[in-house]
C-alpha cells in the first residue's frame, strides 16, 4: 500500500491493480539549488551547529515549549501525485485525502483516520471514496475496521517513526540531541540563503535547512529506502518543505508540508486545525497485539514467489496465480518468463521455478509488459542474471534509471555486482519463438494503455492483456472498462482471434464474456 504523506496515510488498495507511467526524469539526479559560496553558515556565522539549532528552536518558541508538546490533534487535507500509478507521463493523476491525526509524543504512538478519494474509480460508483484508520507506533501497526484489527504495513511503522522523530514538533529536538550534529554546505532554498545542519537518525542522513533571516527550519532532507512503492528506487532523496507558519499555543508551527522525492514534487498537505495537549483517549491507540506483531514481521515487498496456484493454459504454458501473475512459456529453444514483478526476491523465486520446471532448457528472456512500479520491481534481478528483457520503447528511459539507481541501504544483487541491462525494445509487432507456443508482442498504444504491450499466443488463441483486466467477482463488472475497451480495439486493429484472455491480476477468462462486459460498460 502507498503511504505517501506522513499526515494522512495510504491510498486505496486498488492502487496495486493499476498500470503506471511517469516521466523520464523522475529517478534522475535531483535538481538542487546551488550551494552558497562565501559565507559558510548564513545567520549562524558566529556559533556552532548546536547553537544554530538553538536559534531555530528560539524562533519557533523555545526548547521548553517544543518539549512541552505532549500530544497533538490535526485536521489535515492533502493530495498526492500518483507517480507510480498514472497511466501516462506527467502531469500526474492526483489522489486526495482528509485526515484526523492524533499523535501522542509521550507514549510514542499515533492514530490516523483517513477519508480518501481515488481518482481512477469509475463514474457513478461508491469505489471513489474510502475510509480507514491506522494505529501505529515504532514497533507495529494495525488497520482498524468494524471486524477488528488487521496487520498494518511496514510503511505505517515507518510513518510513525518519522512523525515522532522528524516531524516539525520534534525535528529540532532530535537534531540538538544528535551526537554527530554538524554543519554542511549552506544552500539557497527558494532564493533565500539557508544554513544546513546534518546528523544521522536511524542510520539515515538527515539535513535541516535553517533560514538565514528568521532561523525557521524551512525544510528537512533525508536519504532513505522506503517500504512503499518507492522501494524500487533504493536510496531515495526525500525533501520536505515547511511553510504557512502559524502561531499555535505560543509555538510558531508550519501548517503546510510539501514533499519531494528524487526531485519530484510529490505530495502536499495543509493543516486546517491543530490542537496541542488535549486529554487522550486510550481506546484510540489500542492495537490487537497479534496483528501489530505480525505487521512488524512483514517482509513488505520482498515476499517469496508462490508456485502453489498453477493453472495450465496449454501444454508448456503455465500460469502461476497470485496478487501478481507470472507465466512460464516453454518453447523449443528455452523458457520465457512473463513478468518480473513485486521485488528482486519474488522474481528470483520465479526464475528458480522456471529452472526447476524445465531443468534442461535455458531461460531465454523475460517479458515485462508495463511500467507500473510494482510490475517492474523484479527487473533488477533479471538484469543481475544477465537475462534479455523485452520492454516497450516508451518505458526504456524509466527502466534505464531504475537499473542504475543506488541501493546502498538495502543492497541487492545488482548493487553488489553491477552490469548493464540487455533490453530488447518492443516498438511494434514482434514474434518470439516458433511452434505451438510462439508468442507475438503488440504495443497497445491507447490513452490508458500507452505504456503496455499485449502477449498473444496465435496457436492457442490466448491473449495476455498486461495490466488491463480486473473483474469484480461480486458485481461481475470491469474495473476501469476503458482499459479493456482499448484492448478490444487493439485486438480488432491487429485482426487477432482470441478465445481466452488473462492479465497481471486476473485469471483466464472467456474473451466473449469480457467483450460483453466492455459493451455493457461503455454503452
mmCIF file of N, CA, C and O in Angstrom, residues 131-204:
data_model
loop_
_atom_site.group_PDB
_atom_site.id
_atom_site.type_symbol
_atom_site.label_atom_id
_atom_site.label_comp_id
_atom_site.label_asym_id
_atom_site.label_seq_id
_atom_site.Cartn_x
_atom_site.Cartn_y
_atom_site.Cartn_z
ATOM 1 N N UNK A 131 -12.698 4.926 3.491
ATOM 2 C CA UNK A 131 -12.287 5.404 4.810
ATOM 3 C C UNK A 131 -11.582 4.267 5.534
ATOM 4 O O UNK A 131 -11.953 3.092 5.395
ATOM 5 N N UNK A 132 -10.558 4.605 6.280
ATOM 6 C CA UNK A 132 -9.834 3.611 7.070
ATOM 7 C C UNK A 132 -9.096 4.326 8.189
ATOM 8 O O UNK A 132 -8.895 5.544 8.160
ATOM 9 N N UNK A 133 -8.710 3.566 9.185
ATOM 10 C CA UNK A 133 -7.969 4.099 10.323
ATOM 11 C C UNK A 133 -6.731 3.242 10.554
ATOM 12 O O UNK A 133 -6.817 2.003 10.542
ATOM 13 N N UNK A 134 -5.605 3.890 10.727
ATOM 14 C CA UNK A 134 -4.348 3.206 11.013
ATOM 15 C C UNK A 134 -3.861 3.637 12.388
ATOM 16 O O UNK A 134 -3.800 4.834 12.687
ATOM 17 N N UNK A 135 -3.550 2.675 13.227
ATOM 18 C CA UNK A 135 -2.944 2.931 14.535
ATOM 19 C C UNK A 135 -1.540 2.357 14.484
ATOM 20 O O UNK A 135 -1.335 1.219 14.044
ATOM 21 N N UNK A 136 -0.557 3.135 14.922
ATOM 22 C CA UNK A 136 0.833 2.684 14.779
ATOM 23 C C UNK A 136 1.702 3.264 15.876
ATOM 24 O O UNK A 136 1.443 4.336 16.417
ATOM 25 N N UNK A 137 2.745 2.511 16.193
ATOM 26 C CA UNK A 137 3.852 3.018 17.000
ATOM 27 C C UNK A 137 5.143 2.582 16.322
ATOM 28 O O UNK A 137 5.126 2.157 15.169
ATOM 29 N N UNK A 138 6.248 2.679 17.017
ATOM 30 C CA UNK A 138 7.532 2.361 16.394
ATOM 31 C C UNK A 138 7.792 0.868 16.287
ATOM 32 O O UNK A 138 8.771 0.450 15.669
ATOM 33 N N UNK A 139 6.913 0.053 16.867
ATOM 34 C CA UNK A 139 7.107 -1.399 16.827
ATOM 35 C C UNK A 139 6.078 -2.146 15.995
ATOM 36 O O UNK A 139 6.285 -3.307 15.641
ATOM 37 N N UNK A 140 4.951 -1.507 15.687
ATOM 38 C CA UNK A 140 3.921 -2.219 14.947
ATOM 39 C C UNK A 140 2.802 -1.298 14.530
ATOM 40 O O UNK A 140 2.746 -0.132 14.923
ATOM 41 N N UNK A 141 1.879 -1.846 13.724
ATOM 42 C CA UNK A 141 0.756 -1.051 13.219
ATOM 43 C C UNK A 141 -0.408 -1.970 12.895
ATOM 44 O O UNK A 141 -0.221 -3.150 12.573
ATOM 45 N N UNK A 142 -1.610 -1.414 12.983
ATOM 46 C CA UNK A 142 -2.810 -2.152 12.595
ATOM 47 C C UNK A 142 -3.704 -1.231 11.770
ATOM 48 O O UNK A 142 -3.660 -0.004 11.907
ATOM 49 N N UNK A 143 -4.510 -1.853 10.918
ATOM 50 C CA UNK A 143 -5.593 -1.158 10.247
ATOM 51 C C UNK A 143 -6.878 -1.544 10.951
ATOM 52 O O UNK A 143 -7.162 -2.736 11.115
ATOM 53 N N UNK A 144 -7.627 -0.548 11.390
ATOM 54 C CA UNK A 144 -8.800 -0.788 12.233
ATOM 55 C C UNK A 144 -10.064 -0.762 11.404
ATOM 56 O O UNK A 144 -10.267 0.120 10.571
ATOM 57 N N UNK A 145 -10.920 -1.746 11.628
ATOM 58 C CA UNK A 145 -12.222 -1.814 10.970
ATOM 59 C C UNK A 145 -13.217 -2.387 11.962
ATOM 60 O O UNK A 145 -12.849 -2.814 13.067
ATOM 61 N N UNK A 146 -14.492 -2.402 11.544
ATOM 62 C CA UNK A 146 -15.534 -2.907 12.445
ATOM 63 C C UNK A 146 -15.285 -4.352 12.846
ATOM 64 O O UNK A 146 -15.617 -4.770 13.953
ATOM 65 N N UNK A 147 -14.700 -5.121 11.945
ATOM 66 C CA UNK A 147 -14.451 -6.529 12.238
ATOM 67 C C UNK A 147 -13.226 -6.778 13.090
ATOM 68 O O UNK A 147 -12.914 -7.938 13.389
ATOM 69 N N UNK A 148 -12.507 -5.734 13.462
ATOM 70 C CA UNK A 148 -11.311 -5.889 14.279
ATOM 71 C C UNK A 148 -10.071 -5.374 13.578
ATOM 72 O O UNK A 148 -10.136 -4.848 12.457
ATOM 73 N N UNK A 149 -8.942 -5.519 14.233
ATOM 74 C CA UNK A 149 -7.666 -5.042 13.701
ATOM 75 C C UNK A 149 -7.044 -6.078 12.778
ATOM 76 O O UNK A 149 -7.070 -7.281 13.058
ATOM 77 N N UNK A 150 -6.471 -5.590 11.691
ATOM 78 C CA UNK A 150 -5.654 -6.424 10.813
ATOM 79 C C UNK A 150 -4.253 -5.833 10.767
ATOM 80 O O UNK A 150 -4.068 -4.641 11.046
ATOM 81 N N UNK A 151 -3.237 -6.629 10.426
ATOM 82 C CA UNK A 151 -1.868 -6.091 10.428
ATOM 83 C C UNK A 151 -1.710 -4.899 9.498
ATOM 84 O O UNK A 151 -2.204 -4.903 8.363
ATOM 85 N N UNK A 152 -1.037 -3.872 9.979
ATOM 86 C CA UNK A 152 -0.692 -2.739 9.139
ATOM 87 C C UNK A 152 0.526 -3.065 8.291
ATOM 88 O O UNK A 152 0.977 -4.215 8.224
ATOM 89 N N UNK A 153 1.069 -2.051 7.659
ATOM 90 C CA UNK A 153 2.197 -2.247 6.765
ATOM 91 C C UNK A 153 3.480 -1.725 7.396
ATOM 92 O O UNK A 153 3.459 -0.966 8.377
ATOM 93 N N UNK A 154 4.608 -2.112 6.814
ATOM 94 C CA UNK A 154 5.883 -1.550 7.240
ATOM 95 C C UNK A 154 5.905 -0.041 7.039
ATOM 96 O O UNK A 154 6.532 0.692 7.816
ATOM 97 N N UNK A 155 5.214 0.435 6.018
ATOM 98 C CA UNK A 155 5.155 1.873 5.775
ATOM 99 C C UNK A 155 4.430 2.593 6.904
ATOM 100 O O UNK A 155 4.800 3.710 7.273
ATOM 101 N N UNK A 156 3.403 1.972 7.475
ATOM 102 C CA UNK A 156 2.721 2.575 8.624
ATOM 103 C C UNK A 156 3.677 2.744 9.807
ATOM 104 O O UNK A 156 3.641 3.754 10.507
ATOM 105 N N UNK A 157 4.519 1.743 10.013
ATOM 106 C CA UNK A 157 5.502 1.826 11.102
ATOM 107 C C UNK A 157 6.531 2.908 10.791
ATOM 108 O O UNK A 157 6.901 3.709 11.655
ATOM 109 N N UNK A 158 7.007 2.936 9.552
ATOM 110 C CA UNK A 158 7.952 3.978 9.138
ATOM 111 C C UNK A 158 7.361 5.368 9.356
ATOM 112 O O UNK A 158 8.054 6.293 9.795
ATOM 113 N N UNK A 159 6.096 5.517 9.024
ATOM 114 C CA UNK A 159 5.420 6.793 9.164
ATOM 115 C C UNK A 159 5.402 7.242 10.625
ATOM 116 O O UNK A 159 5.661 8.410 10.937
ATOM 117 N N UNK A 160 5.101 6.304 11.528
ATOM 118 C CA UNK A 160 5.084 6.639 12.952
ATOM 119 C C UNK A 160 6.473 7.049 13.422
ATOM 120 O O UNK A 160 6.633 8.041 14.154
ATOM 121 N N UNK A 161 7.484 6.316 13.021
ATOM 122 C CA UNK A 161 8.853 6.640 13.441
ATOM 123 C C UNK A 161 9.265 8.032 12.954
ATOM 124 O O UNK A 161 9.862 8.818 13.700
ATOM 125 N N UNK A 162 8.950 8.325 11.696
ATOM 126 C CA UNK A 162 9.328 9.624 11.147
ATOM 127 C C UNK A 162 8.558 10.754 11.818
ATOM 128 O O UNK A 162 9.112 11.823 12.111
ATOM 129 N N UNK A 163 7.268 10.550 12.068
ATOM 130 C CA UNK A 163 6.466 11.578 12.733
ATOM 131 C C UNK A 163 7.027 11.893 14.106
ATOM 132 O O UNK A 163 7.159 13.059 14.497
ATOM 133 N N UNK A 164 7.365 10.852 14.861
ATOM 134 C CA UNK A 164 7.783 11.029 16.252
ATOM 135 C C UNK A 164 9.187 11.606 16.376
ATOM 136 O O UNK A 164 9.536 12.168 17.425
ATOM 137 N N UNK A 165 9.993 11.508 15.340
ATOM 138 C CA UNK A 165 11.377 11.996 15.435
ATOM 139 C C UNK A 165 11.675 13.173 14.523
ATOM 140 O O UNK A 165 12.468 14.045 14.883
ATOM 141 N N UNK A 166 11.033 13.216 13.343
ATOM 142 C CA UNK A 166 11.419 14.198 12.334
ATOM 143 C C UNK A 166 10.291 15.129 11.919
ATOM 144 O O UNK A 166 10.482 15.962 11.029
ATOM 145 N N UNK A 167 9.108 14.998 12.520
ATOM 146 C CA UNK A 167 8.053 15.961 12.260
ATOM 147 C C UNK A 167 8.438 17.320 12.822
ATOM 148 O O UNK A 167 9.379 17.449 13.617
ATOM 149 N N UNK A 168 7.749 18.376 12.435
ATOM 150 C CA UNK A 168 8.144 19.724 12.868
ATOM 151 C C UNK A 168 8.098 19.920 14.370
ATOM 152 O O UNK A 168 8.785 20.795 14.898
ATOM 153 N N UNK A 169 7.327 19.088 15.074
ATOM 154 C CA UNK A 169 7.262 19.210 16.529
ATOM 155 C C UNK A 169 8.519 18.668 17.208
ATOM 156 O O UNK A 169 8.844 19.072 18.328
ATOM 157 N N UNK A 170 9.213 17.729 16.554
ATOM 158 C CA UNK A 170 10.339 17.047 17.201
ATOM 159 C C UNK A 170 11.651 17.156 16.427
ATOM 160 O O UNK A 170 12.705 16.738 16.913
ATOM 161 N N UNK A 171 11.619 17.712 15.231
ATOM 162 C CA UNK A 171 12.802 17.745 14.374
ATOM 163 C C UNK A 171 13.998 18.400 15.052
ATOM 164 O O UNK A 171 15.097 17.830 15.088
ATOM 165 N N UNK A 172 13.817 19.581 15.597
ATOM 166 C CA UNK A 172 14.941 20.301 16.192
ATOM 167 C C UNK A 172 15.396 19.648 17.491
ATOM 168 O O UNK A 172 16.592 19.663 17.820
ATOM 169 N N UNK A 173 14.471 19.065 18.247
ATOM 170 C CA UNK A 173 14.849 18.348 19.459
ATOM 171 C C UNK A 173 15.695 17.122 19.112
ATOM 172 O O UNK A 173 16.673 16.812 19.809
ATOM 173 N N UNK A 174 15.330 16.424 18.050
ATOM 174 C CA UNK A 174 16.127 15.272 17.592
ATOM 175 C C UNK A 174 17.497 15.738 17.127
ATOM 176 O O UNK A 174 18.521 15.098 17.433
ATOM 177 N N UNK A 175 17.535 16.856 16.415
ATOM 178 C CA UNK A 175 18.810 17.360 15.901
ATOM 179 C C UNK A 175 19.758 17.755 17.024
ATOM 180 O O UNK A 175 20.938 17.377 17.030
ATOM 181 N N UNK A 176 19.264 18.511 17.992
ATOM 182 C CA UNK A 176 20.157 19.021 19.042
ATOM 183 C C UNK A 176 20.663 17.902 19.937
ATOM 184 O O UNK A 176 21.719 18.026 20.571
ATOM 185 N N UNK A 177 19.924 16.785 19.984
ATOM 186 C CA UNK A 177 20.356 15.645 20.792
ATOM 187 C C UNK A 177 21.306 14.714 20.053
ATOM 188 O O UNK A 177 21.893 13.813 20.669
ATOM 189 N N UNK A 178 21.505 14.933 18.757
ATOM 190 C CA UNK A 178 22.345 14.032 17.959
ATOM 191 C C UNK A 178 23.814 14.279 18.268
ATOM 192 O O UNK A 178 24.296 15.417 18.173
ATOM 193 N N UNK A 179 24.568 13.246 18.628
ATOM 194 C CA UNK A 179 25.979 13.447 18.954
ATOM 195 C C UNK A 179 26.840 13.852 17.768
ATOM 196 O O UNK A 179 27.921 14.408 17.951
ATOM 197 N N UNK A 180 26.377 13.579 16.561
ATOM 198 C CA UNK A 180 27.165 13.899 15.365
ATOM 199 C C UNK A 180 26.658 15.148 14.652
ATOM 200 O O UNK A 180 26.994 15.373 13.480
ATOM 201 N N UNK A 181 25.870 15.987 15.299
ATOM 202 C CA UNK A 181 25.343 17.194 14.671
ATOM 203 C C UNK A 181 26.484 18.068 14.166
ATOM 204 O O UNK A 181 27.433 18.346 14.884
ATOM 205 N N UNK A 182 26.366 18.505 12.906
ATOM 206 C CA UNK A 182 27.440 19.291 12.312
ATOM 207 C C UNK A 182 26.884 20.153 11.178
ATOM 208 O O UNK A 182 25.767 19.935 10.708
ATOM 209 N N UNK A 183 27.673 21.125 10.768
ATOM 210 C CA UNK A 183 27.313 21.947 9.618
ATOM 211 C C UNK A 183 27.671 21.220 8.325
ATOM 212 O O UNK A 183 28.654 20.481 8.256
ATOM 213 N N UNK A 184 26.854 21.461 7.291
ATOM 214 C CA UNK A 184 27.227 21.113 5.924
ATOM 215 C C UNK A 184 27.104 22.367 5.066
ATOM 216 O O UNK A 184 26.755 23.443 5.570
ATOM 217 N N UNK A 185 27.436 22.256 3.806
ATOM 218 C CA UNK A 185 27.448 23.434 2.937
ATOM 219 C C UNK A 185 26.085 24.106 2.912
ATOM 220 O O UNK A 185 25.050 23.443 2.758
ATOM 221 N N UNK A 186 26.102 25.421 3.061
ATOM 222 C CA UNK A 186 24.860 26.185 3.019
ATOM 223 C C UNK A 186 24.232 26.097 1.631
ATOM 224 O O UNK A 186 24.913 25.832 0.637
ATOM 225 N N UNK A 187 22.911 26.303 1.566
ATOM 226 C CA UNK A 187 22.195 26.210 0.294
ATOM 227 C C UNK A 187 21.240 27.384 0.124
ATOM 228 O O UNK A 187 20.761 27.962 1.110
ATOM 229 N N UNK A 188 20.978 27.710 -1.133
ATOM 230 C CA UNK A 188 19.899 28.622 -1.469
ATOM 231 C C UNK A 188 18.618 27.806 -1.591
ATOM 232 O O UNK A 188 18.548 26.861 -2.376
ATOM 233 N N UNK A 189 17.642 28.132 -0.808
ATOM 234 C CA UNK A 189 16.374 27.426 -0.816
ATOM 235 C C UNK A 189 15.276 28.446 -1.089
ATOM 236 O O UNK A 189 15.102 29.386 -0.317
ATOM 237 N N UNK A 190 14.561 28.284 -2.196
ATOM 238 C CA UNK A 190 13.540 29.253 -2.599
ATOM 239 C C UNK A 190 14.132 30.663 -2.630
ATOM 240 O O UNK A 190 13.546 31.617 -2.128
ATOM 241 N N UNK A 191 15.335 30.752 -3.207
ATOM 242 C CA UNK A 191 16.056 32.013 -3.424
ATOM 243 C C UNK A 191 16.503 32.685 -2.130
ATOM 244 O O UNK A 191 16.867 33.864 -2.143
ATOM 245 N N UNK A 192 16.504 31.962 -1.024
ATOM 246 C CA UNK A 192 16.883 32.501 0.276
ATOM 247 C C UNK A 192 18.038 31.690 0.838
ATOM 248 O O UNK A 192 18.010 30.452 0.777
ATOM 249 N N UNK A 193 19.079 32.338 1.395
ATOM 250 C CA UNK A 193 20.190 31.574 1.959
ATOM 251 C C UNK A 193 19.772 30.795 3.208
ATOM 252 O O UNK A 193 19.039 31.307 4.053
ATOM 253 N N UNK A 194 20.241 29.577 3.285
ATOM 254 C CA UNK A 194 19.940 28.711 4.427
ATOM 255 C C UNK A 194 21.211 28.035 4.921
ATOM 256 O O UNK A 194 21.989 27.499 4.122
ATOM 257 N N UNK A 195 21.406 28.064 6.226
ATOM 258 C CA UNK A 195 22.432 27.240 6.838
ATOM 259 C C UNK A 195 21.923 25.804 6.913
ATOM 260 O O UNK A 195 20.724 25.569 7.143
ATOM 261 N N UNK A 196 22.794 24.848 6.726
ATOM 262 C CA UNK A 196 22.423 23.435 6.745
ATOM 263 C C UNK A 196 23.137 22.739 7.893
ATOM 264 O O UNK A 196 24.372 22.781 7.982
ATOM 265 N N UNK A 197 22.365 22.124 8.789
ATOM 266 C CA UNK A 197 22.928 21.262 9.823
ATOM 267 C C UNK A 197 22.524 19.830 9.493
ATOM 268 O O UNK A 197 21.478 19.591 8.882
ATOM 269 N N UNK A 198 23.351 18.879 9.882
ATOM 270 C CA UNK A 198 23.112 17.490 9.497
ATOM 271 C C UNK A 198 23.466 16.549 10.637
ATOM 272 O O UNK A 198 24.272 16.881 11.515
ATOM 273 N N UNK A 199 22.854 15.369 10.601
ATOM 274 C CA UNK A 199 23.107 14.342 11.610
ATOM 275 C C UNK A 199 22.571 13.015 11.085
ATOM 276 O O UNK A 199 21.874 12.968 10.057
ATOM 277 N N UNK A 200 22.895 11.941 11.749
ATOM 278 C CA UNK A 200 22.361 10.624 11.413
ATOM 279 C C UNK A 200 21.207 10.297 12.346
ATOM 280 O O UNK A 200 21.299 10.482 13.567
ATOM 281 N N UNK A 201 20.117 9.807 11.756
ATOM 282 C CA UNK A 201 18.977 9.320 12.537
ATOM 283 C C UNK A 201 18.587 7.956 11.997
ATOM 284 O O UNK A 201 18.350 7.787 10.808
ATOM 285 N N UNK A 202 18.592 6.967 12.893
ATOM 286 C CA UNK A 202 18.231 5.611 12.493
ATOM 287 C C UNK A 202 19.091 5.132 11.326
ATOM 288 O O UNK A 202 18.619 4.418 10.438
ATOM 289 N N UNK A 203 20.358 5.560 11.323
ATOM 290 C CA UNK A 203 21.286 5.180 10.272
ATOM 291 C C UNK A 203 21.135 5.948 8.986
ATOM 292 O O UNK A 203 21.858 5.677 8.022
ATOM 293 N N UNK A 204 20.209 6.899 8.926
ATOM 294 C CA UNK A 204 19.941 7.647 7.704
ATOM 295 C C UNK A 204 20.416 9.089 7.862
ATOM 296 O O UNK A 204 20.218 9.711 8.906
#
